[in-house]
PDB file of C-alpha atoms in Angstrom:
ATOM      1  CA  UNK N  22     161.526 126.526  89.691  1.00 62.00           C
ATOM      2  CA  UNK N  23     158.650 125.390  87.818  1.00 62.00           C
ATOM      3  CA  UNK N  24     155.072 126.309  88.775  1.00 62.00           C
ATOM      4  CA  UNK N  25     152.797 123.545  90.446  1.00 63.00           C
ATOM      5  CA  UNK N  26     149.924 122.809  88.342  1.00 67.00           C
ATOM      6  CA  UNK N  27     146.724 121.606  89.998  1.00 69.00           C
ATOM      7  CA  UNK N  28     145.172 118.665  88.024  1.00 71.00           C
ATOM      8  CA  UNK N  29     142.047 118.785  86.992  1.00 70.00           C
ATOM      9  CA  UNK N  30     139.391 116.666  88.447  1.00 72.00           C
ATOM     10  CA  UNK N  31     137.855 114.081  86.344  1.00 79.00           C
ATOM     11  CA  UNK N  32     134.379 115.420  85.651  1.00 85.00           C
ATOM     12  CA  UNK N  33     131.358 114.146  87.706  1.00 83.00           C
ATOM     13  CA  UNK N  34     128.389 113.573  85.278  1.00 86.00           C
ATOM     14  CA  UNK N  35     125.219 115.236  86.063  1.00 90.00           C
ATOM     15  CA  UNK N  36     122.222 113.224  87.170  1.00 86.00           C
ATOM     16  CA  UNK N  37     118.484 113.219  86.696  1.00 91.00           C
ATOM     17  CA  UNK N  38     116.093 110.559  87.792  1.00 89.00           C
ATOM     18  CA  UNK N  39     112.281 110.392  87.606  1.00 93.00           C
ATOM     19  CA  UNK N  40     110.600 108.319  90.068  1.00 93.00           C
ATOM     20  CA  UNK N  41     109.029 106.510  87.150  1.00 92.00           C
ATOM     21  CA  UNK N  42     111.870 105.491  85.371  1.00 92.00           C
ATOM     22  CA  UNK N  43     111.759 101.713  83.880  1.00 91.00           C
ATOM     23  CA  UNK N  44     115.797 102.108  84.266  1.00 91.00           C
ATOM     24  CA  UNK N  45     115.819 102.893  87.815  1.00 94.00           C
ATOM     25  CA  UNK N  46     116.707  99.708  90.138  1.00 95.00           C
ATOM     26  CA  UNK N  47     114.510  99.271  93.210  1.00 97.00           C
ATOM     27  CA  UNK N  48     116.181  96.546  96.294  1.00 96.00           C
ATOM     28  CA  UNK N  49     114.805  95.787  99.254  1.00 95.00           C
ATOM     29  CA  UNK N  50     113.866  97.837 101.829  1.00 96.00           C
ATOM     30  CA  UNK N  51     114.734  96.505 105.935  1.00 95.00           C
ATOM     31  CA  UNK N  52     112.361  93.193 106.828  1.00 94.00           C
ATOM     32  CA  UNK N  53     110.578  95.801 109.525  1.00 95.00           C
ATOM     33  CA  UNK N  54     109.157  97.988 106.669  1.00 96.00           C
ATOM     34  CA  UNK N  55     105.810  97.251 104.618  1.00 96.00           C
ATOM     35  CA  UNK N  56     105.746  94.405 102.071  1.00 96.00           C
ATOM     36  CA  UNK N  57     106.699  95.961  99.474  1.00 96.00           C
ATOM     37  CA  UNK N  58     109.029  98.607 100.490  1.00 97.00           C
ATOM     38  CA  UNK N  59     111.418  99.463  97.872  1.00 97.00           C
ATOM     39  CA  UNK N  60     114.760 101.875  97.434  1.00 97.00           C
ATOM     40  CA  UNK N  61     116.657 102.957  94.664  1.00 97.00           C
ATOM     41  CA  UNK N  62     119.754 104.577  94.858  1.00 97.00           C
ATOM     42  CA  UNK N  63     120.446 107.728  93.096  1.00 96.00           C
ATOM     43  CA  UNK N  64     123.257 109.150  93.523  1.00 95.00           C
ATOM     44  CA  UNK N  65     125.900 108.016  95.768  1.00 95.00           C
ATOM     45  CA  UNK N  66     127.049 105.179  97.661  1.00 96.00           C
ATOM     46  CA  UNK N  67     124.808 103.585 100.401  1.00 95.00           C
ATOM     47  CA  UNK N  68     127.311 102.513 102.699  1.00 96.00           C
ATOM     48  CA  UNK N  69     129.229 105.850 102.372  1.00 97.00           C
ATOM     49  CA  UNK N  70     128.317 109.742 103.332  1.00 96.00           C
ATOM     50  CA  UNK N  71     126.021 111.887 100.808  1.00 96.00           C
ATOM     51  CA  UNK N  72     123.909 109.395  99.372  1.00 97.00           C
ATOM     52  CA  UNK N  73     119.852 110.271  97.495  1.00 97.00           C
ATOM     53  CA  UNK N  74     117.421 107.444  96.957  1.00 98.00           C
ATOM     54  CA  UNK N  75     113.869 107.256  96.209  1.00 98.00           C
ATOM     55  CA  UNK N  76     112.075 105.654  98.635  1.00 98.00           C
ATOM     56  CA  UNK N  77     108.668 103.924  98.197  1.00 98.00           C
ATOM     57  CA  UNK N  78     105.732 102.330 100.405  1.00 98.00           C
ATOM     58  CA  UNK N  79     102.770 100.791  99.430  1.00 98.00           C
ATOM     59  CA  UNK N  80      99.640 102.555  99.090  1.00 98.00           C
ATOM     60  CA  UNK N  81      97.658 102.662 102.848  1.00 98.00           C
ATOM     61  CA  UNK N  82     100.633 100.882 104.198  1.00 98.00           C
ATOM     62  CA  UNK N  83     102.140 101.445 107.911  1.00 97.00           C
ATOM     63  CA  UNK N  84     106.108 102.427 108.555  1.00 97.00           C
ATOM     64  CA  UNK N  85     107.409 101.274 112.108  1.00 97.00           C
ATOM     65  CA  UNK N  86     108.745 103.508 114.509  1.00 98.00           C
ATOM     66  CA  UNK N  87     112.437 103.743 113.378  1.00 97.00           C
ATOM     67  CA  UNK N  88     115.491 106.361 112.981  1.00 97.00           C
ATOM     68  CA  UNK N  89     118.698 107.272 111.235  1.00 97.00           C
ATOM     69  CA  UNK N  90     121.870 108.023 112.000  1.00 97.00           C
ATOM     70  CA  UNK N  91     121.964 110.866 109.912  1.00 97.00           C
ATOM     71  CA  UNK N  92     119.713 113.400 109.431  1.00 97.00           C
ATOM     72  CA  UNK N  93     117.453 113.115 106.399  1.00 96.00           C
ATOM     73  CA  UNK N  94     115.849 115.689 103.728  1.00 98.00           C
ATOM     74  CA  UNK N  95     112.962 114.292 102.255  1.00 97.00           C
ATOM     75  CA  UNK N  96     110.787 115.709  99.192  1.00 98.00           C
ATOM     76  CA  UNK N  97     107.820 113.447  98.804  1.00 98.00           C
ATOM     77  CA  UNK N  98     107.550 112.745  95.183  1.00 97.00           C
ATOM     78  CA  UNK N  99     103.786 111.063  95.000  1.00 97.00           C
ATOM     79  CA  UNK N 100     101.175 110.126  97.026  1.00 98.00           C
ATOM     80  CA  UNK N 101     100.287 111.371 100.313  1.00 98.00           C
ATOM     81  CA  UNK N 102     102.369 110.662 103.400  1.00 98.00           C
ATOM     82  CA  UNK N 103     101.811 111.585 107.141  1.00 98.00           C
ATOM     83  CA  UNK N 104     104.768 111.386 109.456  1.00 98.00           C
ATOM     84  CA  UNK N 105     104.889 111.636 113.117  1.00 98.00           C
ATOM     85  CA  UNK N 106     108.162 112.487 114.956  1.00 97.00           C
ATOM     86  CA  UNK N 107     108.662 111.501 118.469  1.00 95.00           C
ATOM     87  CA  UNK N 108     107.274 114.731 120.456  1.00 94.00           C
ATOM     88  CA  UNK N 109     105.680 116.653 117.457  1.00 96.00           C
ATOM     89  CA  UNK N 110     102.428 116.886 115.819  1.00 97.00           C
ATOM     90  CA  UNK N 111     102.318 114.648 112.737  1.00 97.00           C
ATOM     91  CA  UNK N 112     103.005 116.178 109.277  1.00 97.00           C
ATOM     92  CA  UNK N 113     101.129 115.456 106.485  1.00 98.00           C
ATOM     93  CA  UNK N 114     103.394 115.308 103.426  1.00 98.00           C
ATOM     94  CA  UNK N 115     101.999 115.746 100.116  1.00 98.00           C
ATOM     95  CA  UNK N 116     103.875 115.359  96.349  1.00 98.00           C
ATOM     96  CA  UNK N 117     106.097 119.182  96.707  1.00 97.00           C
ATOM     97  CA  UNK N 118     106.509 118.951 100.359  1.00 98.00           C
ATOM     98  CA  UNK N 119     109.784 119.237 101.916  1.00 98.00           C
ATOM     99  CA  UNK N 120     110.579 117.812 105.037  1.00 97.00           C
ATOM    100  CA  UNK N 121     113.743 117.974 107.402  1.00 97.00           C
ATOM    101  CA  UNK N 122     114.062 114.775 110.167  1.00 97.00           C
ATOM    102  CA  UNK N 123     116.774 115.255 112.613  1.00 97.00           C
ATOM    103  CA  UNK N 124     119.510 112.793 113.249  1.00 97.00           C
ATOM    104  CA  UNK N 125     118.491 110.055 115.482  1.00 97.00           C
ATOM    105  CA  UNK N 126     115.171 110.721 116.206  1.00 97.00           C
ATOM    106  CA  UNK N 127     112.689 108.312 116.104  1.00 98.00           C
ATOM    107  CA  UNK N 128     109.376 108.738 113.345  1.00 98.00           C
ATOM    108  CA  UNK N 129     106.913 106.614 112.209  1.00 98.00           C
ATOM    109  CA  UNK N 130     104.702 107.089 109.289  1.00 97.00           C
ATOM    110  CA  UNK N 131     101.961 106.309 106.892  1.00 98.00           C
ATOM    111  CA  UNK N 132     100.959 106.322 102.873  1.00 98.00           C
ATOM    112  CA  UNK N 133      97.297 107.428 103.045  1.00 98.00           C
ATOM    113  CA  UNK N 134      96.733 108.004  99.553  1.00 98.00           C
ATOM    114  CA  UNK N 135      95.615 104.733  97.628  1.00 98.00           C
ATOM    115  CA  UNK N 136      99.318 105.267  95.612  1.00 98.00           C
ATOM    116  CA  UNK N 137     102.342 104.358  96.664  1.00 98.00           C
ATOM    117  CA  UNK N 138     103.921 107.339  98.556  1.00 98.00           C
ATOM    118  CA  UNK N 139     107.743 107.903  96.864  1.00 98.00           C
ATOM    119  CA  UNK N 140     109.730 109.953  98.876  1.00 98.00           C
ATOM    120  CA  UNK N 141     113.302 111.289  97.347  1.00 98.00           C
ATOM    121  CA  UNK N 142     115.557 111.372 100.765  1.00 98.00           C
ATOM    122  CA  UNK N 143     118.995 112.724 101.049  1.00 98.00           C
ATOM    123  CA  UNK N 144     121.234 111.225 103.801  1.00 97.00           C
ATOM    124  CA  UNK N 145     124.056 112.875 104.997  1.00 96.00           C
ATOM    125  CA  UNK N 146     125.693 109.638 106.928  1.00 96.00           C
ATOM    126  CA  UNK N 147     126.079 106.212 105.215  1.00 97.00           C
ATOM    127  CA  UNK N 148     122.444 104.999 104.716  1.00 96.00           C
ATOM    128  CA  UNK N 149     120.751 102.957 107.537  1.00 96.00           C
ATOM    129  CA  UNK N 150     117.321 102.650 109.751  1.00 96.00           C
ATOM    130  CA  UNK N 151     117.358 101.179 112.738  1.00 96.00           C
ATOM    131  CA  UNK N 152     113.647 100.037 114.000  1.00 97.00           C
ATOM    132  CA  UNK N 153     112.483 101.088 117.830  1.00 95.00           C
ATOM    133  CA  UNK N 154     112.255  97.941 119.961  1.00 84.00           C
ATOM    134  CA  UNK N 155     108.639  96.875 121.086  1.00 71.00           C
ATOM    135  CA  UNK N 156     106.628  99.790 119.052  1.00 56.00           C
ATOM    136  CA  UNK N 157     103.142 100.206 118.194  1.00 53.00           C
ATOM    137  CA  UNK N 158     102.010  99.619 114.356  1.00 46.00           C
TER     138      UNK N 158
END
């Protein structure tokens, strides 16, 4: 009887990304967010669990009430960001911060700075945000 080898896994490269990066390709964000929403993917596969983008709003620019499927942890990169989550006191996020948002439940936001606000966000679900019917801006 001969032994079972395990095969090796092909190796994963390492990443590293700066928000700044001429390299780094920024698509649309969803029609409901600012003019001039952008994401860039990271790492990962947007349509498929575990995926990090950088996400970025324009300077004093509004984010509709929205949510995600899967729960979301956020590092904001630059500028200055306050977000409110549905029945909590609004957070104001600034470049260093980490922030946790639960599955499902609904937040709005806004870049106060004059930059753009970048966020880095790590999803756990396949990447999506669904805007909240008839909300305030």
């Amino acid at each position: 009887q001969i032994p079972a080898q395990a095969q090796t896994p092909p190796l994963e490269q390492a990443v590293t990304q700066s928000a700044d990066d001429a390299q780094l390709k920024w698509g649309p964000c969803p029609p409901f967010l600012p003019k001039g929403c952008a994401i860039a993917v990271l790492h990962g596969d947007p349509a498929k669990d575990n995926v990090d983008v950088f996400f970025k709003v324009p300077a004093k620019s509004s984010i509709q009430l929205h949510w995600h499927t899967s729960a979301e942890r956020m590092m904001l990169v630059g500028g200055e960001l306050h977000v409110t989550y549905d029945g909590q006191k609004t957070a104001v996020l600034k470049p260093g911060m980490y922030a946790y948002g639960p599955a499902k439940r609904p937040h709005h936001g806004v870049c106060a700075s004059t930059v753009p606000c970048i966020l880095f966000i790590a999803f756990e679900s396949p990447l999506d945000a669904v805007p909240v019917e008839n909300a305030k801006k």
